Amino acid sequence: MSALVKTRSDITAADDKVIGFEYQFYYFLLSLLDINEGESVGLEVKDDVHIDKPNGVTVLFQLKHTIDPDASKLTELDDSLWKTLYNWALVIDEAGDTAAQFDFCYKNTFTIVTNMAVGARNAFLADLEKLKREEKSVEDLRLVIEGLHSKTTSDTIKSYLATVLSLDNKVLKVFLKKLEIEDSFDDIHNKIIARLHKMMVNPGKIETILRIIDGGLRRQSYDFVKNRQKMIMTYEEFHRRYQIFFDMGRTDDLIVEDYECDIENPLEQTFIKQLIDLGDISVVDDENIIEYTGFKLTVFNNLINWLQNGLIAEIHVEKFNKDAERRWKNAFTAAHRFYKPEEPGLFDEITIPVEMVKLASLCLDEVRKINLAVKGQQLDIEWSNGQFYLLSDQHKIGWLIDWHERYGAAK
């Protein structure tokens, strides 16, 4: 039994791995938003993320994320720093002889992106900047790395350092000069939001557009992995697939996002009970129950999102609800106009007369044909149906002539 118990460090490591993947994915998305004509961006192909430039240069990105960046600093003997340089040194070595290795380094840029800040005592990175300014030689940097090799007590880090030191001086120099560190790169979500804002997307639609692009890229990534393909997207393909959503984000048109059924007990919904009482669906009709609940949630959640993002005002919601209720009332009145129950006022919560069910079904069928509009924008029929299901769930409308007695007052 004890073997199944996870320690706090196990849980933290798992959390950091999940967040690390999200950090990597969102950096990929951020790179796509910055992509220029002729470029392509890859996810977990040549590196965590890479950008191929039209001039033949490839920018390789290694993403390093920690859950608690305030408690972690990028020190000169940081394991993640030297493991990354070690991995790149292995790739460089695989390029071939010294000339081929030099050419590989010359045609690539090596970038470490991390949410950690550089430690105050990271002398290696300070010396690295001096190398780039020609204030130190590659021999000086080799001595610095050799000093770190002597200083560390970690055999693992020693092996990382040794592999970097195995590079020829000519290769080591160009590799280090092409090495970049983007530290304190945190809050990547806000950086993406800023990019979308810069692309003139309506501020009230930015989160919606982000969710659409995010979901599309994740589905595409899944399909690529499933089909054993590489997730590389060119400038042209990215714009072909997603330009339409950026355009939608720049108009006044409302964007309707679909929502799936995520209710624990969907059979307990009042609108579902009403449909079951009519025989429109049964208690085992999972497909329609889930679908209709999705329609209801789509309307409910979109109205909230539009209000919160300032795309509509309360007056638009009130008008939308009143219009829906008026259209329902017209259909309800027409369906039940000539119904004369044999025993007026008699309510039976168990038995529903067949004639009442038939007329209620006629009302339901008519209402399902109605297209509604929000702020003058026409909604698809399924979303219009969702509004009526929502009102039914809120006890504001019903189908049976005695629906108010059967299902109670409005919530």
Short mmCIF file of C-alpha atoms in Angstrom, two decimals, residues 23-24 30 40 43 73 80 89 121 134 196 213 323 342 345 361 376 389 393-394 402:
data_model
loop_
_atom_site.label_atom_id
_atom_site.label_comp_id
_atom_site.label_asym_id
_atom_site.label_seq_id
_atom_site.Cartn_x
_atom_site.Cartn_y
_atom_site.Cartn_z
CA TYR A 23 5.18 26.59 -21.01
CA GLN A 24 6.75 24.94 -24.06
CA LEU A 30 3.89 32.88 -29.10
CA SER A 40 8.44 28.10 -40.11
CA LEU A 43 7.33 21.95 -31.83
CA LYS A 73 18.09 31.08 -9.63
CA SER A 80 19.39 22.62 -16.33
CA ALA A 89 27.26 19.81 -27.67
CA ARG A 121 26.97 35.17 -8.79
CA GLU A 134 35.53 40.25 -27.75
CA LEU A 196 -2.99 39.60 -30.01
CA ILE A 213 -6.30 29.07 -31.77
CA ASP A 323 -37.85 38.11 -27.39
CA GLU A 342 -62.23 17.27 -18.88
CA GLY A 345 -57.74 22.55 -12.38
CA SER A 361 -45.08 18.44 -28.41
CA GLY A 376 -29.08 42.01 -34.12
CA TYR A 389 -33.70 24.93 -23.07
CA ASP A 393 -34.30 25.00 -17.09
CA GLN A 394 -34.82 28.29 -15.26
CA ASP A 402 -49.72 22.96 -16.62
#
